[in-house]
Short mmCIF file of C-alpha atoms in Angstrom, two decimals:
data_model
loop_
_atom_site.label_atom_id
_atom_site.label_comp_id
_atom_site.label_asym_id
_atom_site.label_seq_id
_atom_site.Cartn_x
_atom_site.Cartn_y
_atom_site.Cartn_z
CA MET G 1 -12.94 1.88 -4.65
CA SER G 2 -10.70 0.42 -2.06
CA GLN G 3 -11.15 -2.12 0.63
CA ASP G 4 -12.46 0.60 3.13
CA SER G 5 -15.57 1.18 1.08
CA THR G 6 -18.81 -0.31 2.30
CA THR G 7 -20.61 -0.39 -0.99
CA ALA G 8 -19.45 -1.57 -4.39
CA PRO G 9 -19.90 0.42 -7.76
CA GLU G 10 -22.74 -0.52 -9.77
CA THR G 11 -21.98 -2.66 -12.72
CA SER G 12 -23.23 -1.07 -15.88
CA ARG G 13 -23.40 -4.18 -18.20
CA LYS G 14 -26.15 -6.82 -17.94
CA LEU G 15 -25.28 -10.52 -17.64
CA SER G 16 -25.99 -12.20 -20.77
CA GLY G 17 -28.70 -14.99 -20.76
CA ARG G 18 -26.27 -17.99 -20.83
CA ARG G 19 -24.52 -16.82 -17.77
CA ARG G 20 -25.18 -17.29 -14.23
CA ARG G 21 -24.31 -14.94 -11.30
CA GLU G 22 -23.81 -18.05 -8.90
CA ILE G 23 -21.20 -19.69 -11.29
CA VAL G 24 -17.69 -18.73 -10.46
CA ALA G 25 -14.79 -19.97 -12.90
CA VAL G 26 -11.35 -20.09 -11.70
CA LEU G 27 -8.70 -19.79 -14.65
CA LEU G 28 -5.59 -21.74 -13.58
CA PHE G 29 -2.30 -21.48 -15.61
CA SER G 30 0.78 -23.76 -15.43
CA GLY G 31 3.37 -22.30 -13.02
CA GLY G 32 0.89 -20.62 -10.82
CA PRO G 33 1.46 -20.60 -7.09
CA ILE G 34 -0.63 -23.00 -5.36
CA PHE G 35 -1.36 -20.84 -2.44
CA GLU G 36 -3.20 -18.11 -4.56
CA SER G 37 -4.62 -20.80 -6.78
CA SER G 38 -6.35 -22.34 -3.83
CA ILE G 39 -7.93 -19.19 -2.26
CA PRO G 40 -10.87 -18.87 -4.87
CA LEU G 41 -11.34 -22.79 -4.76
CA SER G 42 -11.72 -22.92 -1.02
CA VAL G 43 -14.00 -19.76 -0.81
CA PHE G 44 -16.39 -20.60 -3.71
CA GLY G 45 -16.00 -24.30 -4.18
CA ILE G 46 -16.87 -25.57 -0.63
CA ASP G 47 -20.54 -25.91 0.37
CA ARG G 48 -20.93 -24.02 3.70
CA GLN G 49 -24.77 -23.45 3.72
CA ASP G 50 -24.87 -25.12 7.18
CA ALA G 51 -22.85 -22.10 8.28
CA GLY G 52 -25.14 -19.50 6.67
CA VAL G 53 -22.94 -19.14 3.42
CA PRO G 54 -24.98 -19.08 0.15
CA ARG G 55 -23.51 -21.73 -2.17
CA TYR G 56 -21.63 -20.88 -5.34
CA ARG G 57 -21.02 -23.34 -8.12
CA LEU G 58 -17.36 -23.55 -9.04
CA LEU G 59 -15.93 -24.25 -12.44
CA VAL G 60 -12.03 -24.90 -12.43
CA CYS G 61 -10.73 -24.13 -16.01
CA ALA G 62 -7.48 -24.63 -17.71
CA GLY G 63 -6.16 -21.45 -19.30
CA GLU G 64 -3.79 -23.41 -21.59
CA ASP G 65 -3.42 -26.84 -23.07
CA VAL G 66 -0.39 -27.87 -21.15
CA PRO G 67 0.11 -29.84 -18.02
CA LEU G 68 -0.69 -27.64 -15.09
CA ARG G 69 2.30 -27.89 -12.75
CA THR G 70 2.18 -25.70 -9.51
CA THR G 71 4.25 -25.02 -6.58
CA GLY G 72 6.54 -28.07 -5.54
CA GLY G 73 6.01 -29.70 -8.90
CA LEU G 74 2.68 -30.79 -8.43
CA GLU G 75 0.54 -31.33 -11.32
CA LEU G 76 -3.09 -30.37 -11.52
CA THR G 77 -6.04 -31.56 -13.75
CA ALA G 78 -8.55 -29.06 -14.43
CA PRO G 79 -12.06 -30.49 -15.21
CA TYR G 80 -13.01 -27.73 -17.76
CA GLY G 81 -11.38 -25.60 -20.58
CA LEU G 82 -11.79 -22.07 -21.66
CA GLU G 83 -15.16 -22.96 -23.10
CA ALA G 84 -16.63 -23.12 -19.51
CA LEU G 85 -15.95 -19.51 -18.99
CA SER G 86 -19.01 -18.75 -21.20
CA ARG G 87 -21.27 -19.88 -18.18
CA ALA G 88 -19.81 -18.03 -15.55
CA GLY G 89 -20.99 -14.78 -13.87
CA THR G 90 -17.59 -14.34 -12.25
CA VAL G 91 -14.09 -15.26 -13.40
CA VAL G 92 -11.15 -15.19 -11.26
CA VAL G 93 -7.57 -15.37 -12.38
CA PRO G 94 -5.72 -16.24 -9.03
CA ALA G 95 -2.16 -15.60 -10.46
CA TRP G 96 0.15 -15.64 -13.43
CA ARG G 97 3.35 -17.52 -13.39
CA SER G 98 5.59 -14.67 -14.62
CA ILE G 99 5.19 -11.08 -14.94
CA THR G 100 7.84 -11.04 -17.65
CA GLN G 101 5.77 -13.51 -19.92
CA PRO G 102 2.80 -12.78 -22.08
CA PRO G 103 -0.40 -14.81 -21.21
CA PRO G 104 -1.81 -17.24 -23.84
CA ALA G 105 -3.81 -15.21 -26.50
CA ALA G 106 -6.74 -17.82 -26.17
CA ALA G 107 -7.03 -17.06 -22.56
CA LEU G 108 -7.02 -13.25 -23.17
CA ASP G 109 -9.85 -13.59 -25.79
CA ALA G 110 -11.86 -15.47 -23.38
CA LEU G 111 -11.64 -12.88 -20.68
CA ARG G 112 -12.50 -10.07 -23.06
CA ARG G 113 -15.55 -11.93 -24.32
CA ALA G 114 -16.45 -12.81 -20.54
CA HIS G 115 -16.30 -9.14 -19.88
CA GLU G 116 -18.24 -8.04 -22.71
CA GLU G 117 -21.02 -10.31 -21.87
CA GLY G 118 -21.22 -8.72 -18.31
CA ALA G 119 -19.24 -11.18 -16.31
CA ARG G 120 -17.26 -9.86 -13.36
CA ILE G 121 -13.63 -10.32 -13.76
CA VAL G 122 -11.22 -10.71 -10.81
CA GLY G 123 -7.40 -10.76 -10.66
CA LEU G 124 -5.64 -12.00 -7.60
CA CYS G 125 -2.09 -10.73 -7.02
CA THR G 126 -0.10 -11.23 -10.33
CA GLY G 127 -3.45 -12.15 -11.96
CA ALA G 128 -3.78 -8.27 -12.47
CA PHE G 129 -0.97 -8.58 -15.21
CA VAL G 130 -3.46 -11.00 -17.23
CA LEU G 131 -6.24 -8.53 -16.89
CA ALA G 132 -3.99 -5.67 -17.99
CA ALA G 133 -2.93 -7.63 -20.88
CA ALA G 134 -6.28 -8.46 -21.99
CA GLY G 135 -6.91 -4.49 -21.97
CA LEU G 136 -9.47 -4.85 -19.08
CA LEU G 137 -7.59 -2.56 -16.85
CA ASP G 138 -7.06 0.35 -19.40
CA GLY G 139 -8.27 3.62 -17.54
CA ARG G 140 -9.17 1.94 -14.47
CA PRO G 141 -7.76 1.84 -10.82
CA ALA G 142 -6.11 -1.47 -9.76
CA THR G 143 -3.52 -2.98 -7.47
CA THR G 144 -1.37 -6.00 -7.35
CA HIS G 145 1.45 -7.04 -4.85
CA TRP G 146 3.50 -3.91 -3.90
CA MET G 147 6.61 -5.65 -5.29
CA TYR G 148 5.13 -5.85 -8.82
CA ALA G 149 3.28 -2.59 -8.63
CA PRO G 150 5.84 -0.52 -10.24
CA THR G 151 6.21 -3.03 -13.15
CA LEU G 152 2.54 -2.92 -13.72
CA ALA G 153 2.47 0.75 -13.87
CA LYS G 154 5.45 0.88 -16.01
CA ARG G 155 4.31 -1.64 -18.53
CA TYR G 156 0.78 -0.59 -18.59
CA PRO G 157 0.73 3.21 -18.30
CA SER G 158 -2.98 3.52 -18.95
CA VAL G 159 -3.78 1.51 -15.58
CA HIS G 160 -4.17 3.65 -12.46
CA VAL G 161 -2.09 1.42 -10.20
CA ASP G 162 -2.35 2.05 -6.58
CA PRO G 163 0.21 -0.05 -4.64
CA ARG G 164 -1.31 1.02 -1.22
CA GLU G 165 -4.43 -0.83 -1.27
CA LEU G 166 -5.34 -4.48 -0.34
CA PHE G 167 -7.89 -4.59 -3.12
CA VAL G 168 -9.63 -2.33 -5.50
CA ASP G 169 -13.28 -2.79 -6.33
CA ASP G 170 -14.05 -0.94 -9.71
CA GLY G 171 -17.45 -2.48 -10.23
CA ASP G 172 -17.05 -5.32 -12.83
CA ILE G 173 -13.29 -5.39 -12.54
CA LEU G 174 -11.59 -6.19 -9.21
CA THR G 175 -8.04 -6.77 -8.22
CA SER G 176 -6.09 -7.63 -5.08
CA ALA G 177 -2.63 -7.30 -3.50
CA GLY G 178 -0.55 -10.42 -2.90
CA THR G 179 -1.35 -13.83 -1.30
CA ALA G 180 -3.58 -13.20 1.76
CA ALA G 181 -5.21 -10.10 0.11
CA GLY G 182 -6.77 -12.58 -2.20
CA ILE G 183 -8.83 -13.70 0.77
CA ASP G 184 -9.81 -10.06 1.81
CA LEU G 185 -11.08 -9.65 -1.93
CA CYS G 186 -12.94 -13.05 -1.97
CA LEU G 187 -14.84 -12.07 1.37
CA HIS G 188 -15.45 -8.76 -0.06
CA ILE G 189 -17.28 -10.38 -3.10
CA VAL G 190 -19.31 -12.52 -0.81
CA ARG G 191 -20.20 -9.46 1.17
CA THR G 192 -21.24 -7.75 -1.95
CA ASP G 193 -23.29 -10.71 -3.13
CA HIS G 194 -24.97 -11.89 0.08
CA GLY G 195 -24.22 -9.12 2.86
CA ALA G 196 -22.03 -8.94 5.94
CA ASP G 197 -23.48 -11.89 7.68
CA ALA G 198 -22.63 -14.23 5.11
CA ALA G 199 -19.17 -12.91 4.68
CA GLY G 200 -18.66 -12.86 8.56
CA ALA G 201 -19.83 -16.55 8.63
CA LEU G 202 -17.29 -17.59 5.94
CA ALA G 203 -14.49 -15.50 7.66
CA ARG G 204 -15.13 -17.53 10.87
CA ARG G 205 -14.90 -20.77 9.18
CA LEU G 206 -11.60 -19.60 7.49
CA VAL G 207 -10.46 -18.25 10.89
CA VAL G 208 -9.54 -14.93 9.47
CA PRO G 209 -10.82 -11.31 9.96
CA PRO G 210 -13.98 -10.43 8.06
CA ARG G 211 -12.54 -7.09 7.15
CA ARG G 212 -8.70 -6.05 7.65
CA GLY G 213 -8.10 -2.34 8.01
CA GLY G 214 -5.28 -0.42 6.45
CA GLY G 215 -3.53 -1.28 3.18
CA GLN G 216 -0.16 -2.63 1.82
CA GLU G 217 1.82 0.30 3.23
CA ARG G 218 2.91 -1.45 6.35
CA TYR G 219 4.31 -4.39 4.42
CA LEU G 220 6.26 -2.20 1.87
CA ASP G 221 9.98 -3.03 1.47
CA ARG G 222 12.64 -0.58 0.33
CA SER G 223 13.54 -2.97 -2.75
CA LEU G 224 14.03 -1.10 -5.97
CA PRO G 225 11.21 -2.09 -8.62
CA GLU G 226 12.27 -5.10 -10.80
CA GLU G 227 12.95 -3.16 -14.00
CA ILE G 228 14.56 -0.07 -12.49
CA GLY G 229 18.05 -1.22 -13.32
CA ALA G 230 17.89 -0.05 -16.98
CA ASP G 231 16.20 3.39 -16.36
CA PRO G 232 18.13 6.59 -16.04
CA LEU G 233 16.34 7.26 -12.71
CA ALA G 234 17.66 4.38 -11.09
CA GLU G 235 20.98 6.11 -9.94
CA VAL G 236 18.79 8.80 -8.39
CA VAL G 237 16.51 6.34 -6.64
CA ALA G 238 19.53 4.39 -5.17
CA TRP G 239 21.10 7.56 -4.09
CA ALA G 240 17.90 8.72 -2.20
CA LEU G 241 17.80 5.13 -0.55
CA GLU G 242 21.37 5.38 0.63
CA HIS G 243 20.88 9.08 1.99
CA LEU G 244 17.66 8.75 3.61
CA HIS G 245 19.40 10.13 6.87
CA GLU G 246 20.09 13.33 5.09
CA GLN G 247 17.67 16.12 4.70
CA PHE G 248 16.50 16.59 0.99
CA ASP G 249 13.42 17.05 -0.92
CA VAL G 250 11.84 16.21 -4.30
CA GLU G 251 13.26 19.15 -5.91
CA ALA G 252 16.78 18.05 -5.06
CA LEU G 253 16.07 14.67 -6.55
CA ALA G 254 14.70 16.25 -9.71
CA ALA G 255 18.01 18.36 -9.80
CA ARG G 256 20.09 15.28 -9.61
CA ALA G 257 18.22 13.76 -12.57
CA TYR G 258 18.61 16.92 -14.49
CA MET G 259 14.83 17.23 -14.81
CA SER G 260 12.42 19.70 -14.05
CA ARG G 261 9.92 19.03 -11.03
CA ARG G 262 7.07 18.28 -13.46
CA THR G 263 9.01 15.95 -15.61
CA PHE G 264 10.58 14.21 -12.74
CA ASP G 265 7.17 13.75 -11.24
CA ARG G 266 5.71 12.07 -14.29
CA ARG G 267 8.77 9.95 -15.01
CA PHE G 268 8.95 8.80 -11.41
CA ARG G 269 5.42 7.82 -11.11
CA SER G 270 5.60 5.90 -14.22
CA LEU G 271 8.73 3.93 -13.01
CA THR G 272 7.46 3.40 -9.49
CA GLY G 273 3.80 3.49 -9.47
CA SER G 274 3.53 6.34 -6.85
CA ALA G 275 4.23 10.10 -6.62
CA PRO G 276 7.74 10.91 -5.57
CA LEU G 277 7.01 12.74 -2.51
CA GLN G 278 4.89 9.76 -1.05
CA TRP G 279 7.37 7.42 -1.98
CA LEU G 280 10.08 9.39 -0.16
CA ILE G 281 7.82 9.52 2.96
CA THR G 282 7.24 5.87 2.92
CA GLN G 283 10.88 5.07 2.79
CA ARG G 284 11.78 7.36 5.60
CA VAL G 285 9.10 5.58 7.82
CA LEU G 286 10.40 2.17 6.74
CA GLN G 287 13.71 3.43 7.77
CA ALA G 288 12.42 4.66 11.18
CA GLN G 289 10.69 1.34 11.64
CA ARG G 290 13.93 -0.56 11.23
CA LEU G 291 15.91 1.86 13.59
CA LEU G 292 13.14 1.30 16.22
CA GLU G 293 13.50 -2.62 15.96
CA THR G 294 17.28 -2.56 15.88
CA SER G 295 18.61 0.29 17.92
CA ASP G 296 18.26 2.11 21.14
CA TYR G 297 18.03 5.72 19.51
CA SER G 298 15.31 7.87 21.03
CA VAL G 299 12.30 8.81 18.85
CA ASP G 300 13.76 12.27 18.43
CA GLU G 301 17.12 10.81 17.22
CA VAL G 302 15.28 8.26 14.83
CA ALA G 303 13.49 11.21 13.28
CA GLY G 304 16.80 12.93 12.61
CA ARG G 305 18.38 9.86 11.29
CA CYS G 306 15.47 9.26 8.94
CA GLY G 307 15.67 12.70 7.40
CA PHE G 308 12.37 14.21 9.07
CA ARG G 309 12.79 17.66 10.17
CA SER G 310 11.16 17.12 13.47
CA PRO G 311 9.84 14.11 15.66
CA VAL G 312 6.38 15.47 15.18
CA ALA G 313 6.48 14.89 11.51
CA LEU G 314 7.82 11.47 12.26
CA ARG G 315 5.02 10.72 14.65
CA GLY G 316 2.22 11.78 12.25
CA HIS G 317 3.40 9.80 9.16
CA PHE G 318 4.23 6.85 11.32
CA ARG G 319 0.94 6.59 12.75
CA ARG G 320 -0.97 7.17 9.43
CA GLN G 321 1.14 4.31 7.78
CA LEU G 322 1.50 1.71 10.69
CA GLY G 323 -1.40 2.74 12.79
CA SER G 324 0.80 3.27 16.09
CA SER G 325 2.94 5.84 17.56
CA PRO G 326 6.76 5.08 17.18
CA ALA G 327 7.19 4.60 21.02
CA ALA G 328 4.34 2.15 21.17
CA TYR G 329 5.61 0.28 18.01
CA ARG G 330 8.89 -0.21 19.64
CA ALA G 331 7.49 -1.44 22.99
CA ALA G 332 5.16 -3.90 21.07
CA TYR G 333 8.10 -5.16 19.00
CA ARG G 334 10.53 -5.72 22.02
CA ALA G 335 7.61 -7.35 23.75
CA ARG G 336 7.46 -9.98 21.04
CA ARG G 337 11.24 -10.77 21.07
CA PRO G 338 11.79 -14.00 22.73
CA GLN G 339 15.14 -12.80 24.07
CA ALA G 340 13.77 -9.80 25.81
CA GLY G 341 14.70 -9.62 29.29
CA PRO G 342 12.58 -8.63 32.28
CA ALA G 343 13.72 -5.01 31.99
CA GLU G 344 12.76 -4.89 28.34
CA ARG G 345 9.28 -6.42 28.39
CA THR G 346 6.75 -3.89 27.67
CA ASP G 347 3.90 -6.18 26.63
CA ARG G 348 1.46 -4.94 29.22
CA PRO G 349 -1.56 -3.13 27.47
CA ASP G 350 -1.52 -0.42 30.10
CA ARG G 351 2.01 0.50 29.47
CA LEU G 352 1.43 0.72 25.72
CA GLU G 353 -1.52 2.83 26.10
CA ARG G 354 0.59 5.09 28.48
CA LEU G 355 3.34 5.36 25.89
CA ASP G 356 0.68 6.36 23.36
CA ARG G 357 -0.76 8.79 25.48
CA LEU G 358 2.64 10.35 26.18
CA GLU G 359 3.34 10.56 22.43
CA ARG G 360 0.32 12.59 22.08
CA ALA G 361 0.94 14.63 25.11
CA ASP G 362 4.37 15.57 24.06
CA ARG G 363 3.18 17.71 21.43
CA PRO G 364 1.99 20.52 23.51
CA ASP G 365 5.23 20.21 25.61
CA ARG G 366 6.95 21.09 22.37
CA GLU G 367 4.80 24.12 21.67
CA VAL G 368 3.60 22.64 18.48
CA ILE G 369 0.13 22.40 16.99
CA GLU G 370 -0.31 19.89 14.08
CA GLN G 371 -2.70 20.85 11.44
CA ARG G 372 -3.26 18.25 8.74
CA SER G 373 -3.17 19.54 4.88
CA GLY G 374 -3.73 16.87 2.33
CA GLU G 375 -0.98 14.27 3.05
CA HIS G 376 1.09 16.73 5.06
CA ALA G 377 1.51 17.60 8.65
CA MET G 378 2.23 21.20 9.33
CA PRO G 379 3.34 21.99 12.71
CA LEU G 380 2.83 25.57 13.68
CA ARG G 381 4.58 27.33 16.62
CA ARG G 382 2.58 28.86 19.31
CA PRO G 383 3.00 32.54 20.03
CA GLY G 384 6.12 33.19 22.03
CA GLY G 385 9.51 31.32 21.78
CA PRO G 386 12.30 30.11 23.91
CA VAL G 387 13.89 31.85 26.53
CA GLY G 388 15.79 34.92 25.30
CA HIS G 389 13.87 34.98 22.09
CA PRO G 390 11.78 38.07 21.04
CA GLY G 391 8.07 37.41 22.10
CA HIS G 392 9.02 34.90 24.81
CA THR G 393 6.01 34.50 27.17
CA GLY G 394 8.00 33.96 30.39
CA GLN G 395 7.24 30.22 30.57
CA PRO G 396 10.37 28.08 31.00
CA ALA G 397 11.68 26.18 28.05
CA HIS G 398 12.05 22.59 27.79
CA HIS G 399 15.65 22.17 27.53
CA HIS G 400 15.46 18.49 26.30
CA HIS G 401 13.68 19.39 23.13
CA PRO G 402 15.52 21.12 20.24
CA PRO G 403 14.24 24.43 19.21
CA HIS G 404 11.53 24.37 16.55
CA PRO G 405 12.08 25.62 13.09
CA ASP G 406 11.09 29.04 11.81
CA PRO G 407 7.58 29.67 12.92
CA GLY G 408 6.67 31.13 9.51
CA LYS G 409 7.73 28.01 7.71
CA PRO G 410 5.29 25.06 7.79
CA GLU G 411 6.69 21.57 8.44
CA SER G 412 7.08 19.60 5.41
CA ASP G 413 6.52 15.89 5.70
CA ALA G 414 9.75 14.59 4.13
CA TYR G 415 11.26 17.75 2.89
CA ALA G 416 14.28 19.46 4.03
CA PRO G 417 14.79 23.25 4.08
CA ARG G 418 15.37 24.28 0.29
CA LEU G 419 18.77 24.87 -1.10
CA PRO G 420 19.46 28.79 -1.31
CA GLU G 421 19.33 28.51 -5.23
CA GLN G 422 16.17 26.62 -5.05
CA ALA G 423 14.47 29.10 -2.74
CA THR G 424 15.23 32.00 -4.69
CA GLY G 425 12.00 33.56 -5.84
CA ARG G 426 9.76 31.54 -3.82
CA ALA G 427 7.25 32.75 -1.24
CA SER G 428 8.55 31.86 2.29
CA GLY G 429 6.34 29.61 4.27
CA ARG G 430 4.31 28.24 1.38
CA PRO G 431 3.50 24.50 2.11
CA THR G 432 4.24 21.90 -0.76
CA LEU G 433 1.48 19.50 -1.21
CA PRO G 434 2.08 15.95 -2.32
CA GLY G 435 1.29 14.86 -5.84
CA GLN G 436 -2.30 13.91 -6.39
CA ARG G 437 -3.06 10.66 -8.32
CA GLU G 438 -4.70 11.22 -11.60
CA ARG G 439 -7.47 9.03 -10.79
CA PRO G 440 -8.30 8.42 -7.08
CA VAL G 441 -9.66 5.14 -6.19
CA GLY G 442 -12.92 5.20 -4.74
#
């Protein structure tokens, strides 16, 4: 279940008699970042009953018998050890110091025992690696910081990693993305335990939104996964990132890797944590985002320079990932730039709304009807065609728009027209759907 859900899955295990639901144990390790560590301490360790927030009892536990040094060389002293986890109804692992190091065996045993006795286990950011090392995420959906999601998926292939979510609630196991997403998950826990009013009151005290929409997609970077360098697919992924301005599809990437499409999909997912088509679309949108920020190219030109077959495909995916049209995004970005001159300022709400309306109104002008199928936007041409084309209806053509692709061929999200050797024997016009997750979150 993702952050968009309103109800949490039921936890099947009953809490053992010695554990209390109002007790939250936070497990700290040396080398953990202080920001992530402070989030559950602030949410569950401060009495805010005057604001309508029910009180939790906090136990701060050391996960290892060494000095707990954190960001900036600060040294912390935890009042409890691993034995205190036996009293907690919720155990939070706010972060782990390094995704390349194994967590202490004693801490992993304590987490397994807590889970067996019905405790709710929470991993914030890289804390998901500790839960995975304990075997608590096997066969379950989970998330972590988008930068570490590919490593988590590759190292623990039985975990269903979804790098798009801010947090994932799977009942008695919960994980969140990086840093501020830990606040989102802690608020979700309060909302689950005590209702929306309590979570809203806490959010007001913390001066944060009670519920953020969207996921991590708007924050994704084009960086390669940390461990990709030694993988045979590294060259293919690097090539794709360097040639996003060209039109190519996943079939072409599979051919470059000398793999069948099925094998390539499986290997790519294990390496990056996402299906190759979804990854390619995300990278094209990110490239479009950069061009809108740094260039004066029109939206049509940006679409072409990012490998989209038409501006319609760009607009559909841009809106789904970033919640805005390309034109409105550029206007809002330039309005925030201090160096923007009077002619560039577009921060008036009415102008942004007008740009958004024009973006939507532009679709009929292009004689395109957008139909969504799964993750794909399939623009279909209306009857008729440009002047001089058989079936022309007599209406004047819009000379400033490029002709639309073959009306019988659906517009694929990130795909280019197939190469002749790839198209041999394939039915014309068949839409290619994106790879489905083995186990959808939710």
